PDB file of C-alpha atoms and ligand atoms in Angstrom:
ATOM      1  CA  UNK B   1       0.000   0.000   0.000  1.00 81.00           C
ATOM      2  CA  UNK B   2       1.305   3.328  -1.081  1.00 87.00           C
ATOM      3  CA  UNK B   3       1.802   5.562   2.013  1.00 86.00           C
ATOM      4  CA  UNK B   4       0.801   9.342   2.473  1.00 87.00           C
ATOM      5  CA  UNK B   5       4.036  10.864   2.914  1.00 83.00           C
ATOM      6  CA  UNK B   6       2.643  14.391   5.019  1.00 88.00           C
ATOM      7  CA  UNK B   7       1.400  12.146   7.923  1.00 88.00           C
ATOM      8  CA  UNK B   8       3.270  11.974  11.220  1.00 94.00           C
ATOM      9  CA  UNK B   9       6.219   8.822  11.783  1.00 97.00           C
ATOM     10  CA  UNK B  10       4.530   5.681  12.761  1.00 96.00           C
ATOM     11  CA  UNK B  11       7.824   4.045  15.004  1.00 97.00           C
ATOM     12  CA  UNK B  12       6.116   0.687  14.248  1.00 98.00           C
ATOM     13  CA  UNK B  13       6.548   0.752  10.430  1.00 98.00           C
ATOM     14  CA  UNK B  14       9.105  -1.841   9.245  1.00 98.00           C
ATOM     15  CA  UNK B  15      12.296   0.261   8.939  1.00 98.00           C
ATOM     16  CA  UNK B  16      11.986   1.488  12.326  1.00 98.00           C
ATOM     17  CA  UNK B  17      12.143  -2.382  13.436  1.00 98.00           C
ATOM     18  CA  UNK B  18      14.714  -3.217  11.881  1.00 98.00           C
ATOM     19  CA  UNK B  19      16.519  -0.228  13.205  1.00 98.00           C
ATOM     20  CA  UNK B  20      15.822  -1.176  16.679  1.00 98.00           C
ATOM     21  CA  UNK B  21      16.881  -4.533  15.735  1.00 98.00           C
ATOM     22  CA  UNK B  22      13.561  -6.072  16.290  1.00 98.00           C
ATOM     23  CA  UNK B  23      13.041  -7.540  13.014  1.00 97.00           C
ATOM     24  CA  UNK B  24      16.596  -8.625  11.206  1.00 97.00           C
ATOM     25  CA  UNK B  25      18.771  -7.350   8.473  1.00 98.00           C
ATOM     26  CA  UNK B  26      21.805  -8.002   7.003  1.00 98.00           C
ATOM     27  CA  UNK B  27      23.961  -5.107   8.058  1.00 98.00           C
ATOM     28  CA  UNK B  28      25.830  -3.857   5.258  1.00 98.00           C
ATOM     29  CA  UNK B  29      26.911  -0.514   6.799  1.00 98.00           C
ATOM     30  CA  UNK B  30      25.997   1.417   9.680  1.00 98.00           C
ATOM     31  CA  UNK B  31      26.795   4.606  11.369  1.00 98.00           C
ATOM     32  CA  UNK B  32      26.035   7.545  13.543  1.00 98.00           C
ATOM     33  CA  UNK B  33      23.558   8.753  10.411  1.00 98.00           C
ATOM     34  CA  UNK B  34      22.621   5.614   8.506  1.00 98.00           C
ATOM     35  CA  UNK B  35      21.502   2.165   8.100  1.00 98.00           C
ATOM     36  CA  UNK B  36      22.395  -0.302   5.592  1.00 98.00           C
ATOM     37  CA  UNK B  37      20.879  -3.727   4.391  1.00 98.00           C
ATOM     38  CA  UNK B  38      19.928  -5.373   1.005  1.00 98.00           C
ATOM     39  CA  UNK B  39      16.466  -5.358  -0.363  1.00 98.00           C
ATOM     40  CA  UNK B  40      14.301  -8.044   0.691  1.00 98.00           C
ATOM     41  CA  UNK B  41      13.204  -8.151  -2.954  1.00 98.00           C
ATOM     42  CA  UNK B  42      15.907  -7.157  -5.206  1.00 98.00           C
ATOM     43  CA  UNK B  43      14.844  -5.263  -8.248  1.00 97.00           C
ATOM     44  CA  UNK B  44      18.804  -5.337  -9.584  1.00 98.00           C
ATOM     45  CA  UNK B  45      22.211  -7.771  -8.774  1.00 98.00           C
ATOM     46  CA  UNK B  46      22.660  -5.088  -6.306  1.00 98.00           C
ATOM     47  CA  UNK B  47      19.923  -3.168  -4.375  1.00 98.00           C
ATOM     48  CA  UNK B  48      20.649  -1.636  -0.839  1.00 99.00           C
ATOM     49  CA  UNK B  49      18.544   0.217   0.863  1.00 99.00           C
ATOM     50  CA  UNK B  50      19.826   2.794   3.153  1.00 99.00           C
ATOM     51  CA  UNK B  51      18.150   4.628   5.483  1.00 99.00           C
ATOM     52  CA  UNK B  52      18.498   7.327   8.298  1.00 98.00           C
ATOM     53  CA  UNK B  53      19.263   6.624  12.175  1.00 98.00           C
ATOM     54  CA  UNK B  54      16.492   9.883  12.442  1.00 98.00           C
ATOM     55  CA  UNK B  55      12.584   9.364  12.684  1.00 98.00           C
ATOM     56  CA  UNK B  56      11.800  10.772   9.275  1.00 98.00           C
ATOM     57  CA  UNK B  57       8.816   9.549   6.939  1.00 98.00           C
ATOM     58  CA  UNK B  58      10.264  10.453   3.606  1.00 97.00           C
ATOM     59  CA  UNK B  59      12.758  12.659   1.148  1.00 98.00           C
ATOM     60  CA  UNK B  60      10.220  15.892   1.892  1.00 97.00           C
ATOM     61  CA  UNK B  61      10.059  14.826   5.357  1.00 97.00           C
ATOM     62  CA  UNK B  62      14.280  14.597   6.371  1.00 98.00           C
ATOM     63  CA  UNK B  63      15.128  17.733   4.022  1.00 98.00           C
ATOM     64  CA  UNK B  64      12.992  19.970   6.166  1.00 97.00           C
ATOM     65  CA  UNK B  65      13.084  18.736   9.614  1.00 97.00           C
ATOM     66  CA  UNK B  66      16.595  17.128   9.284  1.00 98.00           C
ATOM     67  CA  UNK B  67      20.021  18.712  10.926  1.00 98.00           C
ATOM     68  CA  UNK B  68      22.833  19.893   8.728  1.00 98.00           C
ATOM     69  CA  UNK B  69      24.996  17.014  10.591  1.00 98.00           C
ATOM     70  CA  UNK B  70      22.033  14.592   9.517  1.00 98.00           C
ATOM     71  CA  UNK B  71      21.877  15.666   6.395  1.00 98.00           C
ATOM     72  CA  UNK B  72      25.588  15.564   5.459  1.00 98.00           C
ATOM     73  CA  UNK B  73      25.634  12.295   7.389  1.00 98.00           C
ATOM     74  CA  UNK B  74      23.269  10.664   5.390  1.00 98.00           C
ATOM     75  CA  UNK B  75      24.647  11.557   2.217  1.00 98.00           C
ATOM     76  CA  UNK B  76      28.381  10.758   2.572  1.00 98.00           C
ATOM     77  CA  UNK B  77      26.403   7.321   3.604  1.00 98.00           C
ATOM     78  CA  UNK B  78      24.529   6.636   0.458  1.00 99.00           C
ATOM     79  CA  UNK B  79      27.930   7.260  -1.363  1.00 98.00           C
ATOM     80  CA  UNK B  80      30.344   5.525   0.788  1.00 98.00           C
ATOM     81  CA  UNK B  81      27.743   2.159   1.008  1.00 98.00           C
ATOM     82  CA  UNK B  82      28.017   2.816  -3.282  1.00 98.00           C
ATOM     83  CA  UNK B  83      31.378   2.831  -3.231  1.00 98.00           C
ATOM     84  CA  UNK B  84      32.157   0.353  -0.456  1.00 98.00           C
ATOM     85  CA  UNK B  85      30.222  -1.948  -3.105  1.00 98.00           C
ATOM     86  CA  UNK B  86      32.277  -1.455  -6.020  1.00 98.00           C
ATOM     87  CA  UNK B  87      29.349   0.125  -7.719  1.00 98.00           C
ATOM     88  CA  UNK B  88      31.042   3.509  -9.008  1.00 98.00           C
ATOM     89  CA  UNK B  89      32.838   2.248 -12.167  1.00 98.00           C
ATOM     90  CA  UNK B  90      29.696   0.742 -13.264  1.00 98.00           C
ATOM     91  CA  UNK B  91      27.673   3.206 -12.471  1.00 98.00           C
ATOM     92  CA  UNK B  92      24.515   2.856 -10.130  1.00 98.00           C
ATOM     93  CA  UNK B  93      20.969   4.467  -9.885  1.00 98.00           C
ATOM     94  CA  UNK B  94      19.886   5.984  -6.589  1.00 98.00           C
ATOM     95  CA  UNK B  95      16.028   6.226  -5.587  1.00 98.00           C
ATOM     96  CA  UNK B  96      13.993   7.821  -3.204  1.00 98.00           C
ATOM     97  CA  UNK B  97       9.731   7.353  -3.394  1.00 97.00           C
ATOM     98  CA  UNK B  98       8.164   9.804  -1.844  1.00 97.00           C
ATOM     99  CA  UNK B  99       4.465   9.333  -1.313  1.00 96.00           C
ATOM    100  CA  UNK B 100       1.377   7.662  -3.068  1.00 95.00           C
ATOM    101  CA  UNK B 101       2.612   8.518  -6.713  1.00 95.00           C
ATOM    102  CA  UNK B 102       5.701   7.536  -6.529  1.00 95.00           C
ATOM    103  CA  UNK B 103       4.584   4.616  -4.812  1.00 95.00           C
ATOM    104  CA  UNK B 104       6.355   4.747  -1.355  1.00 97.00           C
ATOM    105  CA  UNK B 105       5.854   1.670   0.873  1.00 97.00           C
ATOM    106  CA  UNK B 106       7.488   2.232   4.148  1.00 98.00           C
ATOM    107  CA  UNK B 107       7.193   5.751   6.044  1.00 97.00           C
ATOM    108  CA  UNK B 108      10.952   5.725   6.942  1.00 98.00           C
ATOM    109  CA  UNK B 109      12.877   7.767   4.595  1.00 98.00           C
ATOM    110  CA  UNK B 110      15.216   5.006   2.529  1.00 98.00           C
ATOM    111  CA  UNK B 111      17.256   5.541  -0.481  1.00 98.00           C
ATOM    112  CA  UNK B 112      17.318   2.285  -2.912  1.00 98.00           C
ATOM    113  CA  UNK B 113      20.864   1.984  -4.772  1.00 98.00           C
ATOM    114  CA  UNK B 114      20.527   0.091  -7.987  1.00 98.00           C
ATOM    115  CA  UNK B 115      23.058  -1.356 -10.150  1.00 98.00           C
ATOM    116  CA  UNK B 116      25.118  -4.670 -11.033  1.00 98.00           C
ATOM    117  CA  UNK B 117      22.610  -4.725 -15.073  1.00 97.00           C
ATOM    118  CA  UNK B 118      22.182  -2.141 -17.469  1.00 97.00           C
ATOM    119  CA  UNK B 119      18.825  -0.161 -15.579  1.00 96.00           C
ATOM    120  CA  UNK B 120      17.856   0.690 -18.645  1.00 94.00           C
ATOM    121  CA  UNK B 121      15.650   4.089 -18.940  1.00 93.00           C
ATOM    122  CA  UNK B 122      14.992   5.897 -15.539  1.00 89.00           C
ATOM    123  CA  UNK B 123      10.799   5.047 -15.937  1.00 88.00           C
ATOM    124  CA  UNK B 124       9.382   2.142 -17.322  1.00 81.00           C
ATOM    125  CA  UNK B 125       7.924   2.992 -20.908  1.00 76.00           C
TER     126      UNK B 125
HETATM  127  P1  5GP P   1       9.470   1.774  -1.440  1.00 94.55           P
HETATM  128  O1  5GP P   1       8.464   1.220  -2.401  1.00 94.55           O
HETATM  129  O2  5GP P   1       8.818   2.231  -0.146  1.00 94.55           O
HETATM  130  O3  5GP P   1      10.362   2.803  -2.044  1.00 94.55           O
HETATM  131  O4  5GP P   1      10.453   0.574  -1.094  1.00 94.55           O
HETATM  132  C1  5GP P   1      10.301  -0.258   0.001  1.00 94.55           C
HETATM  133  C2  5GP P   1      11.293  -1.394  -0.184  1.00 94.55           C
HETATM  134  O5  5GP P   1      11.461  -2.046   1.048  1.00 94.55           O
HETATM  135  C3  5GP P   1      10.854  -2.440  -1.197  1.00 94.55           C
HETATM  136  O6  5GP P   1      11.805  -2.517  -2.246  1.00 94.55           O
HETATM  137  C4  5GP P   1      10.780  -3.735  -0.365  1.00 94.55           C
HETATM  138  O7  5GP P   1      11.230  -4.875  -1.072  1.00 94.55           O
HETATM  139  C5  5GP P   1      11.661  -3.415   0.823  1.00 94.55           C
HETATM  140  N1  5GP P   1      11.288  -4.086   2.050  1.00 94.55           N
HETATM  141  C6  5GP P   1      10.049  -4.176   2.588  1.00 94.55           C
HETATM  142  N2  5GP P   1      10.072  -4.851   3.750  1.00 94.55           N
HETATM  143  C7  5GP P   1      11.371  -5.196   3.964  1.00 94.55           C
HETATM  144  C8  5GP P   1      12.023  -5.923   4.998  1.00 94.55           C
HETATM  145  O8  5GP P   1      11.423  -6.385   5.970  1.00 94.55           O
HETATM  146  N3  5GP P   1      13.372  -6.078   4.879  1.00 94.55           N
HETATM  147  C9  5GP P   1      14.064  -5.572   3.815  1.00 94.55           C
HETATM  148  N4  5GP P   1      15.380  -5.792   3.787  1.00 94.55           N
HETATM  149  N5  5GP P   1      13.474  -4.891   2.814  1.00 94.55           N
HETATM  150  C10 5GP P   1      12.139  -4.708   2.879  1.00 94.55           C
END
């Protein structure tokens, strides 16, 4: 089910489990900022998901409420999971769904990086 991005954090949606390390996940990276760990159902060879320490629903959601430190954290994150991966001299797509049209899942901000195939165009046709 699509969420609606503008409503408040729910600390019982998935993410936030496995954050708390109630429901498990392969740990690919982790620090003060972010969380790491594969899709459960991987749309590429390689498709992490990585996702803020913060209580933040989505992309609209962490770039107005989150800190500059957060912010900075989270990005240097996405990149150095990417890279950490050996994605950069392929190349890799990053992704963020935020609400119903984009079809966003789980209310905890994650970034999906793609890669390990040709993606192919950015939409399907
Ligand atoms: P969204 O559609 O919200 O951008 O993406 C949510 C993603 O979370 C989906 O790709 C889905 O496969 C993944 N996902 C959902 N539940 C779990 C889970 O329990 N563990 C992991 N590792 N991924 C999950």
């Amino acid at each position: 089910m699509p969420v609606d991005a503008t409503l408040p954090y729910d600390d019982q949606n998935i993410f936030a489990k496995i954050l708390r390390g109630e429901i498990p996940a392969r740990r690919v990276y982790e620090d003060d900022f972010a969380l790491a760990f594969p899709d459960i159902n991987p749309q590429a060879p390689n498709h992490i998901l990585v996702i803020p320490k913060g209580a933040y629903v989505s992309w609209d959601d962490f770039s107005a409420r989150g800190s500059e430190a957060e912010i900075a954290g989270f990005v240097r994150a996405v990149g150095t999971v990417a890279r950490e991966a050996g994605l950069v001299t392929s190349g890799y797509r990053l992704l963020a769904n935020t609400g119903p049209d984009s079809h966003q899942e789980v209310p905890h901000l994650h970034v999906h990086i793609l890669a390990g195939r040709k993606l192919g165009p950015m939409l399907a046709r």
